[in-house]
Coordinates of C-alpha atoms in Angstrom, one line a residue:
Chain A
M1 CA 54.7 -0.6 20.9
R2 CA 51.3 -1.6 19.3
N3 CA 50.9 -5.0 17.6
L4 CA 48.3 -5.2 14.8
K5 CA 46.7 -8.4 13.6
V6 CA 45.5 -7.8 10.0
I7 CA 43.4 -10.1 7.8
M8 CA 43.6 -9.7 4.0
A9 CA 42.5 -11.4 0.8
Y10 CA 44.5 -11.5 -2.4
R11 CA 44.3 -13.0 -5.9
G12 CA 47.7 -14.5 -6.4
T13 CA 47.7 -14.5 -10.2
A14 CA 50.0 -11.5 -10.7
Y15 CA 52.4 -12.3 -7.9
H16 CA 55.4 -14.5 -7.5
G17 CA 54.0 -15.8 -4.2
Y18 CA 53.7 -14.2 -0.9
Q19 CA 57.3 -13.9 0.3
R20 CA 59.6 -11.0 -0.6
Q21 CA 62.2 -11.7 -3.3
D22 CA 64.9 -9.6 -4.9
N23 CA 63.8 -10.0 -8.5
A24 CA 60.1 -10.5 -8.6
V25 CA 56.9 -8.8 -7.5
T26 CA 55.4 -10.5 -4.4
V27 CA 52.4 -9.9 -2.2
Q28 CA 54.6 -9.1 0.9
E29 CA 56.5 -6.4 -0.9
T30 CA 53.4 -4.9 -2.4
V31 CA 51.6 -4.7 1.0
E32 CA 54.7 -3.5 2.9
K33 CA 55.0 -0.5 0.5
C34 CA 51.4 0.5 1.2
V35 CA 51.6 -0.1 4.9
S36 CA 54.8 2.0 5.0
R37 CA 53.1 4.8 3.3
V38 CA 50.2 4.8 5.7
L39 CA 52.5 4.5 8.8
N40 CA 54.9 7.0 7.3
T41 CA 58.0 4.9 8.0
P42 CA 59.6 1.8 6.4
T43 CA 57.7 -1.2 7.9
E44 CA 58.0 -4.9 7.7
I45 CA 55.0 -7.2 8.0
I46 CA 55.1 -10.8 9.4
G47 CA 53.0 -13.2 7.3
C48 CA 51.4 -16.3 8.6
S49 CA 52.6 -18.4 5.7
R50 CA 54.3 -18.5 2.4
T51 CA 52.1 -19.0 -0.6
D52 CA 53.3 -20.1 -4.1
T53 CA 53.1 -18.2 -7.4
G54 CA 49.4 -18.1 -8.5
V55 CA 48.0 -19.3 -5.1
H56 CA 45.2 -17.1 -3.6
A57 CA 44.2 -16.2 -0.1
R58 CA 40.7 -15.5 1.2
E59 CA 41.8 -14.8 4.8
Y60 CA 45.5 -14.3 5.1
C61 CA 46.9 -13.0 8.5
F62 CA 49.9 -10.8 9.0
S63 CA 51.0 -8.9 12.0
V64 CA 52.8 -5.6 12.1
K65 CA 54.3 -3.5 14.9
T66 CA 54.0 0.2 15.0
D67 CA 54.0 3.1 17.5
R68 CA 51.6 5.2 15.4
E69 CA 48.3 6.0 17.0
I70 CA 46.2 5.5 13.8
P71 CA 42.7 3.9 14.5
V72 CA 42.5 0.4 13.1
R73 CA 39.6 1.4 10.8
N74 CA 41.7 4.2 9.3
F75 CA 44.6 1.9 8.9
V76 CA 42.5 -0.5 6.8
R77 CA 41.0 2.3 4.7
G78 CA 44.4 4.0 4.2
V79 CA 46.2 0.8 3.1
N80 CA 43.3 -0.2 0.9
G81 CA 43.5 3.2 -0.8
Y82 CA 47.0 2.4 -1.9
L83 CA 46.7 -1.3 -2.7
P84 CA 46.1 -2.6 -6.2
S85 CA 42.7 -4.2 -6.9
D86 CA 43.9 -7.8 -6.4
I87 CA 44.8 -7.3 -2.7
T88 CA 42.5 -6.0 0.0
L89 CA 42.7 -5.7 3.7
L90 CA 39.5 -7.1 5.4
S91 CA 40.1 -6.2 9.1
C92 CA 42.6 -5.1 11.7
E93 CA 42.7 -5.3 15.5
D94 CA 45.2 -4.5 18.3
V95 CA 46.6 -7.6 19.8
S96 CA 49.1 -8.3 22.6
E97 CA 52.7 -7.8 21.8
D98 CA 53.6 -11.4 21.9
F99 CA 51.2 -12.3 19.0
H100 CA 53.2 -13.4 15.9
A101 CA 51.3 -14.2 12.7
R102 CA 53.5 -17.2 12.0
Y103 CA 54.5 -18.6 15.4
S104 CA 51.2 -18.1 17.1
C105 CA 49.3 -19.9 14.4
R106 CA 47.6 -23.1 15.6
G107 CA 46.3 -24.3 12.3
K108 CA 45.2 -23.5 8.7
E109 CA 42.5 -24.3 6.3
Y110 CA 43.0 -24.5 2.6
I111 CA 40.4 -24.9 -0.2
Y112 CA 41.1 -26.2 -3.7
L113 CA 38.5 -25.2 -6.3
I114 CA 37.8 -27.4 -9.3
H115 CA 35.6 -26.4 -12.2
N116 CA 34.4 -29.9 -13.2
S117 CA 32.8 -29.6 -16.7
E118 CA 33.6 -30.4 -20.3
C119 CA 33.5 -26.6 -20.9
R120 CA 35.7 -23.9 -19.5
N121 CA 34.3 -21.4 -17.0
P122 CA 35.0 -18.0 -18.6
F123 CA 34.5 -16.3 -15.3
A124 CA 37.0 -18.3 -13.3
E125 CA 40.2 -18.5 -15.3
D126 CA 43.1 -18.4 -12.8
L127 CA 40.6 -19.0 -10.0
Q128 CA 39.5 -22.6 -10.5
Y129 CA 41.3 -25.6 -11.8
H130 CA 39.5 -26.9 -14.9
Y131 CA 39.0 -30.7 -14.8
R132 CA 37.1 -32.3 -17.6
R133 CA 36.7 -35.9 -16.5
K134 CA 33.7 -37.2 -14.6
M135 CA 34.4 -37.2 -10.8
D136 CA 33.4 -40.1 -8.5
L137 CA 33.1 -38.1 -5.3
E138 CA 32.3 -41.1 -3.2
L139 CA 35.5 -42.8 -4.3
M140 CA 37.5 -39.7 -3.7
R141 CA 35.9 -39.2 -0.2
R142 CA 37.0 -42.8 0.7
A143 CA 40.5 -41.9 -0.3
A144 CA 40.3 -38.6 1.6
E145 CA 39.6 -40.4 4.9
Y146 CA 43.1 -41.9 4.8
F147 CA 44.7 -38.5 5.1
V148 CA 42.9 -37.5 8.2
G149 CA 44.9 -37.9 11.4
T150 CA 48.6 -37.6 12.3
H151 CA 50.9 -39.0 9.6
D152 CA 54.3 -38.7 8.1
F153 CA 53.5 -36.7 5.0
S154 CA 56.9 -36.9 3.3
S155 CA 55.4 -38.7 0.3
F156 CA 53.2 -35.6 -0.1
C157 CA 55.9 -33.0 0.0
S158 CA 58.0 -31.5 -2.8
Q159 CA 61.7 -32.3 -2.7
A160 CA 62.5 -28.6 -2.4
S161 CA 61.3 -28.7 1.2
E162 CA 64.0 -28.8 3.8
K163 CA 61.8 -29.5 6.8
T164 CA 63.2 -32.4 8.8
N165 CA 60.0 -33.1 10.7
T166 CA 57.5 -34.3 8.1
V167 CA 54.8 -35.4 10.6
R168 CA 51.6 -33.3 10.4
T169 CA 48.0 -33.6 11.6
V170 CA 45.2 -33.2 9.2
N171 CA 42.0 -32.5 11.1
S172 CA 39.5 -32.8 8.2
L173 CA 39.5 -33.3 4.5
T174 CA 36.1 -32.9 2.8
I175 CA 34.9 -32.8 -0.8
D176 CA 31.7 -30.8 -1.7
K177 CA 30.0 -30.2 -5.0
D178 CA 27.7 -27.3 -6.0
G179 CA 26.8 -27.4 -9.7
D180 CA 30.0 -27.6 -11.7
L181 CA 32.1 -26.4 -8.7
V182 CA 33.9 -29.0 -6.6
T183 CA 35.6 -27.8 -3.4
V184 CA 38.2 -29.7 -1.5
T185 CA 38.6 -28.4 2.0
I186 CA 41.5 -29.4 4.2
S187 CA 42.4 -28.2 7.6
G188 CA 45.4 -29.1 9.8
D189 CA 48.0 -28.0 12.2
G190 CA 50.5 -27.2 9.5
F191 CA 51.3 -28.2 5.9
L192 CA 54.6 -29.2 4.2
Y193 CA 55.7 -27.5 0.9
N194 CA 53.1 -28.3 -1.8
M195 CA 51.3 -30.8 0.5
V196 CA 47.8 -29.7 -0.3
R197 CA 48.4 -29.6 -4.0
I198 CA 50.0 -33.1 -3.9
I199 CA 47.1 -34.5 -1.9
V200 CA 44.6 -33.0 -4.4
G201 CA 46.6 -34.5 -7.3
T202 CA 46.6 -37.9 -5.5
L203 CA 42.8 -37.6 -5.0
L204 CA 42.5 -37.0 -8.8
W205 CA 44.7 -40.1 -9.4
V206 CA 42.2 -42.1 -7.4
N207 CA 39.4 -40.6 -9.5
E208 CA 41.2 -41.7 -12.6
G209 CA 41.7 -45.3 -11.4
K210 CA 45.5 -45.0 -11.3
I211 CA 45.5 -45.9 -7.6
K212 CA 42.8 -47.2 -5.2
P213 CA 41.8 -45.5 -1.9
E214 CA 43.3 -48.4 0.0
D215 CA 46.7 -47.6 -1.6
I216 CA 47.1 -44.3 0.3
P217 CA 48.5 -45.8 3.6
E218 CA 51.1 -47.7 1.5
I219 CA 52.1 -44.5 -0.3
M220 CA 52.5 -42.8 3.0
K221 CA 54.7 -45.5 4.4
K222 CA 57.1 -45.3 1.5
S223 CA 58.1 -41.7 2.3
D224 CA 58.7 -41.3 -1.5
R225 CA 57.3 -38.3 -3.4
T226 CA 57.3 -40.2 -6.7
C227 CA 54.6 -42.6 -5.4
A228 CA 52.0 -39.9 -4.9
G229 CA 50.0 -38.1 -7.5
K230 CA 50.9 -35.0 -9.5
T231 CA 51.1 -31.6 -7.8
A232 CA 47.8 -30.0 -8.7
Q233 CA 48.0 -26.6 -10.4
A234 CA 48.5 -23.6 -8.2
H235 CA 45.6 -21.5 -9.4
G236 CA 42.9 -23.7 -7.8
L237 CA 44.4 -23.3 -4.3
Y238 CA 43.3 -20.7 -1.6
L239 CA 44.6 -20.2 1.9
N240 CA 41.1 -20.0 3.3
R241 CA 41.5 -19.4 7.1
V242 CA 44.2 -19.2 9.7
F243 CA 43.5 -20.3 13.3
Y244 CA 45.1 -18.8 16.5
Chain B
M1 CA 19.8 -26.8 -44.3
R2 CA 20.5 -27.5 -40.6
N3 CA 19.8 -24.8 -38.0
L4 CA 21.8 -25.0 -34.8
K5 CA 20.8 -23.5 -31.5
V6 CA 23.9 -22.8 -29.5
I7 CA 24.3 -21.6 -25.9
M8 CA 27.5 -19.9 -24.8
A9 CA 28.9 -18.0 -21.8
Y10 CA 31.2 -15.1 -22.0
R11 CA 33.1 -12.6 -19.8
G12 CA 32.5 -9.3 -21.5
T13 CA 35.4 -7.4 -20.0
A14 CA 37.6 -7.5 -23.1
Y15 CA 34.9 -6.9 -25.7
H16 CA 33.2 -3.9 -27.1
G17 CA 29.9 -5.6 -26.6
Y18 CA 28.3 -8.5 -28.5
Q19 CA 27.5 -7.0 -31.9
R20 CA 30.0 -6.8 -34.7
Q21 CA 31.6 -3.4 -35.4
D22 CA 34.1 -2.2 -37.8
N23 CA 36.8 -0.8 -35.5
A24 CA 36.5 -2.8 -32.3
V25 CA 36.8 -6.4 -31.1
T26 CA 33.3 -7.9 -30.3
V27 CA 32.0 -11.2 -29.1
Q28 CA 30.1 -11.8 -32.3
E29 CA 33.1 -11.4 -34.5
T30 CA 35.3 -13.5 -32.2
V31 CA 32.8 -16.3 -32.2
E32 CA 32.1 -16.1 -36.0
K33 CA 35.8 -16.5 -36.8
C34 CA 35.9 -19.7 -34.7
V35 CA 32.6 -21.1 -36.1
S36 CA 33.8 -20.3 -39.6
R37 CA 37.0 -22.3 -39.0
V38 CA 35.1 -25.3 -37.7
L39 CA 32.5 -25.2 -40.5
N40 CA 35.2 -24.4 -43.0
T41 CA 33.3 -21.6 -44.6
P42 CA 32.6 -17.9 -43.7
T43 CA 29.6 -18.1 -41.4
E44 CA 27.4 -15.5 -39.7
I45 CA 25.7 -16.2 -36.4
I46 CA 22.4 -14.7 -35.2
G47 CA 22.5 -13.5 -31.6
C48 CA 19.6 -13.3 -29.3
S49 CA 20.5 -9.8 -28.1
R50 CA 23.0 -7.1 -28.1
T51 CA 25.1 -6.6 -24.9
D52 CA 27.1 -3.5 -24.0
T53 CA 30.9 -3.2 -23.5
G54 CA 31.8 -5.1 -20.3
V55 CA 28.5 -6.8 -19.9
H56 CA 28.7 -10.6 -19.4
A57 CA 26.5 -13.6 -20.4
R58 CA 26.0 -16.8 -18.5
E59 CA 23.6 -18.4 -21.1
Y60 CA 23.6 -16.4 -24.4
C61 CA 21.8 -18.0 -27.3
F62 CA 22.8 -17.7 -31.0
S63 CA 21.6 -19.7 -34.0
V64 CA 23.6 -20.6 -37.0
K65 CA 22.7 -22.3 -40.3
T66 CA 24.9 -24.8 -42.0
D67 CA 24.8 -27.7 -44.4
R68 CA 27.8 -29.5 -42.7
E69 CA 27.1 -32.9 -41.2
I70 CA 29.3 -32.3 -38.1
P71 CA 27.8 -33.8 -34.9
V72 CA 26.7 -31.1 -32.4
R73 CA 29.1 -32.4 -29.7
N74 CA 32.1 -32.1 -32.1
F75 CA 30.9 -28.6 -33.1
V76 CA 31.0 -27.5 -29.4
R77 CA 34.4 -29.1 -28.9
G78 CA 35.8 -27.7 -32.1
V79 CA 34.7 -24.1 -31.6
N80 CA 35.8 -24.2 -28.0
G81 CA 39.2 -25.3 -29.1
Y82 CA 39.6 -22.1 -31.1
L83 CA 37.8 -19.7 -28.7
P84 CA 39.8 -17.5 -26.2
S85 CA 39.4 -18.4 -22.5
D86 CA 36.8 -15.7 -21.9
I87 CA 34.2 -17.2 -24.2
T88 CA 32.9 -20.8 -24.1
L89 CA 30.2 -22.7 -25.9
L90 CA 28.0 -24.7 -23.4
S91 CA 25.7 -26.7 -25.7
C92 CA 24.4 -27.1 -29.2
E93 CA 21.3 -28.7 -30.6
D94 CA 19.6 -29.1 -34.0
V95 CA 16.4 -27.1 -34.2
S96 CA 13.7 -26.5 -36.8
E97 CA 14.6 -24.2 -39.7
D98 CA 12.3 -21.4 -38.5
F99 CA 14.0 -21.0 -35.2
H100 CA 15.7 -17.6 -34.9
A101 CA 17.7 -16.7 -31.8
R102 CA 16.4 -13.1 -31.8
Y103 CA 12.8 -13.3 -33.2
S104 CA 11.9 -16.6 -31.5
C105 CA 12.9 -15.2 -28.1
R106 CA 9.9 -15.1 -25.7
G107 CA 11.8 -13.5 -22.8
K108 CA 15.1 -12.9 -21.0
E109 CA 16.5 -12.9 -17.5
Y110 CA 19.3 -10.7 -16.4
I111 CA 21.2 -10.7 -13.1
Y112 CA 23.1 -7.8 -11.6
L113 CA 25.8 -8.7 -9.1
I114 CA 26.7 -6.3 -6.3
H115 CA 29.6 -6.9 -3.9
N116 CA 28.3 -5.0 -0.9
S117 CA 31.2 -4.4 1.5
E118 CA 33.5 -1.7 2.7
C119 CA 36.4 -3.8 1.2
R120 CA 36.9 -4.7 -2.5
N121 CA 36.6 -8.3 -3.6
P122 CA 40.0 -9.1 -5.2
F123 CA 38.4 -12.1 -7.0
A124 CA 35.6 -10.3 -8.7
E125 CA 37.0 -7.2 -10.2
D126 CA 35.1 -6.6 -13.5
L127 CA 32.6 -9.3 -12.4
Q128 CA 30.7 -7.6 -9.6
Y129 CA 29.8 -3.9 -8.9
H130 CA 31.4 -2.8 -5.7
Y131 CA 29.0 -0.9 -3.5
R132 CA 30.2 0.3 -0.1
R133 CA 27.0 1.7 1.5
K134 CA 24.8 -0.4 3.7
M135 CA 21.9 -1.8 1.8
D136 CA 18.3 -1.8 3.1
L137 CA 17.0 -4.8 1.1
E138 CA 13.5 -4.6 2.4
L139 CA 13.2 -1.0 1.2
M140 CA 14.7 -1.9 -2.2
R141 CA 12.3 -4.8 -2.5
R142 CA 9.3 -2.5 -1.9
A143 CA 10.6 -0.3 -4.8
A144 CA 11.2 -3.4 -7.0
E145 CA 7.5 -4.3 -6.8
Y146 CA 6.6 -1.2 -8.7
F147 CA 8.5 -2.4 -11.8
V148 CA 6.7 -5.7 -12.1
G149 CA 3.9 -5.7 -14.7
T150 CA 3.4 -4.1 -18.0
H151 CA 4.5 -0.5 -18.1
D152 CA 5.9 2.3 -20.3
F153 CA 9.6 2.1 -19.4
S154 CA 10.7 5.2 -21.4
S155 CA 12.0 6.8 -18.2
F156 CA 14.3 3.8 -17.8
C157 CA 15.8 3.8 -21.3
S158 CA 18.9 5.6 -22.5
Q159 CA 18.3 8.4 -25.0
A160 CA 20.3 6.5 -27.6
S161 CA 17.5 4.1 -28.0
E162 CA 15.3 4.5 -31.1
K163 CA 12.6 2.1 -30.2
T164 CA 9.2 3.7 -30.6
N165 CA 7.3 1.2 -28.5
T166 CA 8.6 1.6 -25.0
V167 CA 6.1 -0.7 -23.3
R168 CA 7.5 -3.8 -21.7
T169 CA 6.4 -6.5 -19.3
V170 CA 8.6 -7.3 -16.3
N171 CA 7.6 -10.7 -14.9
S172 CA 9.7 -10.6 -11.8
L173 CA 12.3 -8.5 -10.0
T174 CA 13.9 -10.0 -6.9
I175 CA 16.8 -9.1 -4.7
D176 CA 18.8 -11.8 -2.8
K177 CA 21.7 -11.7 -0.5
D178 CA 24.4 -14.3 0.2
G179 CA 27.2 -13.0 2.4
D180 CA 28.6 -9.9 0.7
L181 CA 27.0 -10.7 -2.6
V182 CA 23.6 -9.1 -3.5
T183 CA 21.9 -10.4 -6.7
V184 CA 19.2 -8.5 -8.5
T185 CA 17.3 -10.8 -10.8
I186 CA 14.9 -9.4 -13.4
S187 CA 13.0 -11.3 -16.1
G188 CA 10.7 -10.0 -18.7
D189 CA 9.5 -10.2 -22.3
G190 CA 12.1 -7.7 -23.5
F191 CA 14.3 -4.9 -22.4
L192 CA 15.0 -1.4 -23.7
Y193 CA 18.5 0.0 -24.1
N194 CA 20.2 0.1 -20.6
M195 CA 16.8 -0.6 -19.0
V196 CA 18.2 -3.1 -16.5
R197 CA 21.1 -0.9 -15.5
I198 CA 18.9 2.1 -15.0
I199 CA 16.4 0.1 -12.9
V200 CA 19.3 -1.1 -10.7
G201 CA 20.6 2.5 -10.5
T202 CA 17.2 3.6 -9.4
L203 CA 17.0 0.9 -6.8
L204 CA 20.3 2.2 -5.4
W205 CA 18.8 5.7 -5.3
V206 CA 16.0 4.3 -3.2
N207 CA 18.6 2.7 -0.9
E208 CA 20.4 6.1 -0.6
G209 CA 17.1 7.9 0.3
K210 CA 17.2 10.1 -2.9
I211 CA 13.7 8.8 -3.8
K212 CA 11.1 6.7 -2.1
P213 CA 9.7 3.4 -3.3
E214 CA 6.3 5.2 -3.8
D215 CA 8.0 7.7 -6.2
I216 CA 8.5 5.0 -8.9
P217 CA 5.1 5.2 -10.5
E218 CA 5.4 8.9 -10.8
I219 CA 8.8 8.6 -12.5
M220 CA 7.3 6.1 -14.9
K221 CA 4.5 8.4 -15.8
K222 CA 6.9 11.2 -16.7
S223 CA 8.6 9.4 -19.5
D224 CA 11.7 11.3 -18.7
R225 CA 15.0 9.5 -18.4
T226 CA 16.4 12.3 -16.2
C227 CA 14.0 11.5 -13.4
A228 CA 15.3 8.0 -12.9
G229 CA 18.5 6.8 -11.2
K230 CA 22.0 6.6 -12.7
T231 CA 22.8 3.8 -15.2
A232 CA 24.6 1.2 -13.0
Q233 CA 28.0 0.2 -14.2
A234 CA 28.2 -2.4 -17.0
H235 CA 30.5 -5.0 -15.3
G236 CA 27.8 -6.1 -12.7
L237 CA 25.4 -7.1 -15.4
Y238 CA 24.9 -10.6 -16.9
L239 CA 22.4 -11.9 -19.5
N240 CA 21.5 -14.9 -17.4
R241 CA 19.0 -16.9 -19.5
V242 CA 17.0 -16.6 -22.7
F243 CA 13.5 -18.2 -23.0
Y244 CA 12.0 -19.7 -26.2

């Protein structure tokens, strides 16, 4: 049995997240339909991660098992030929049979894009969060440092999450600016439900003076979601890379 | 009478070009409606240029006369409050009464964006032209040099154009690459109908070996639209800047 590791990009705007659901169009279902057509048999794919409604992916990984002898390049072209314009496969390679897009994952990198200007960006609706206030990046970077390392992130996790172990390691959290575009980049071994969006919302709270950078450790200690900032809107978030 | 010089950006996808028409939604009509609401009287705006269906603008200039005492900052905010999400005013300033967005214009800069990859870009549908073939940028740059200077561009002008004087000056024509994104930037004193898109189409012909860079002067001499390349698709084109 072959095992294929596939990288794809998608614009999440039109989808109710990645994971298959009974009553809504999702990325998984859309991709599985096209993969099944190319492989000529009903096929399930194994995704590296869930993503929420409206969240995008620049390099999402899924794995798929097949006994077809199709060359990987033809697989990519064939599936892309059926996919809608907001999803595209970028690459495909044969990997060992024990590779599993979700369980083999060693870490992930997300980016959050903020269009920081008084005026909207007519080219990035649904692709960047529009934030009008002036941003003090040095202040936000001071706050960002407190998230790096191994911590209990239960204050930065939506209540819907049922994970019992809420300890995660953030490897880096950086904030860059290029013109009106501010990019928050966060990488780590794993992320709780809504964790990146709540961290971004908390960084914006710091910018707005609602809390100070030095308050972050205290908020962590409390293990209380209500102490942290708002969950930043979905459409600024991208799963950027997945590490194996 | 005040005369306002206004800069705006728009995503042209949903509009039948800039200029007002009887039976189609255009940028001009959409902006005029919002300006009229803010100024509280039916108001016409004077645009710097027409743009075709699907063509975008990053810094489009229009002028508008008014006797209202509204501060320029409130004008921008007020109009943006009414505009749809694919058009946004960027700035506004009082200028002398003889300023005219079209007749005072000394030059323009267009960019043409090409997503050069086998795979589609799910984030740039309608915003970048997708071109799959490998691009030889050095070859294209050699061809680009022949367009710089003062020439009769009638071979690079759609037949619909009724301009009798087809001599224009191209100040610069550059081709840059950043990852999968190739940007063609062209500036000049003025452009004939479809001129930028036909020049881009001709550069792609050069890339595809259909003509050689050295053939460009001959094509120019012929004053025959059928000798030049295809008109490149509208959705890669942006009016980037206007010079006064």
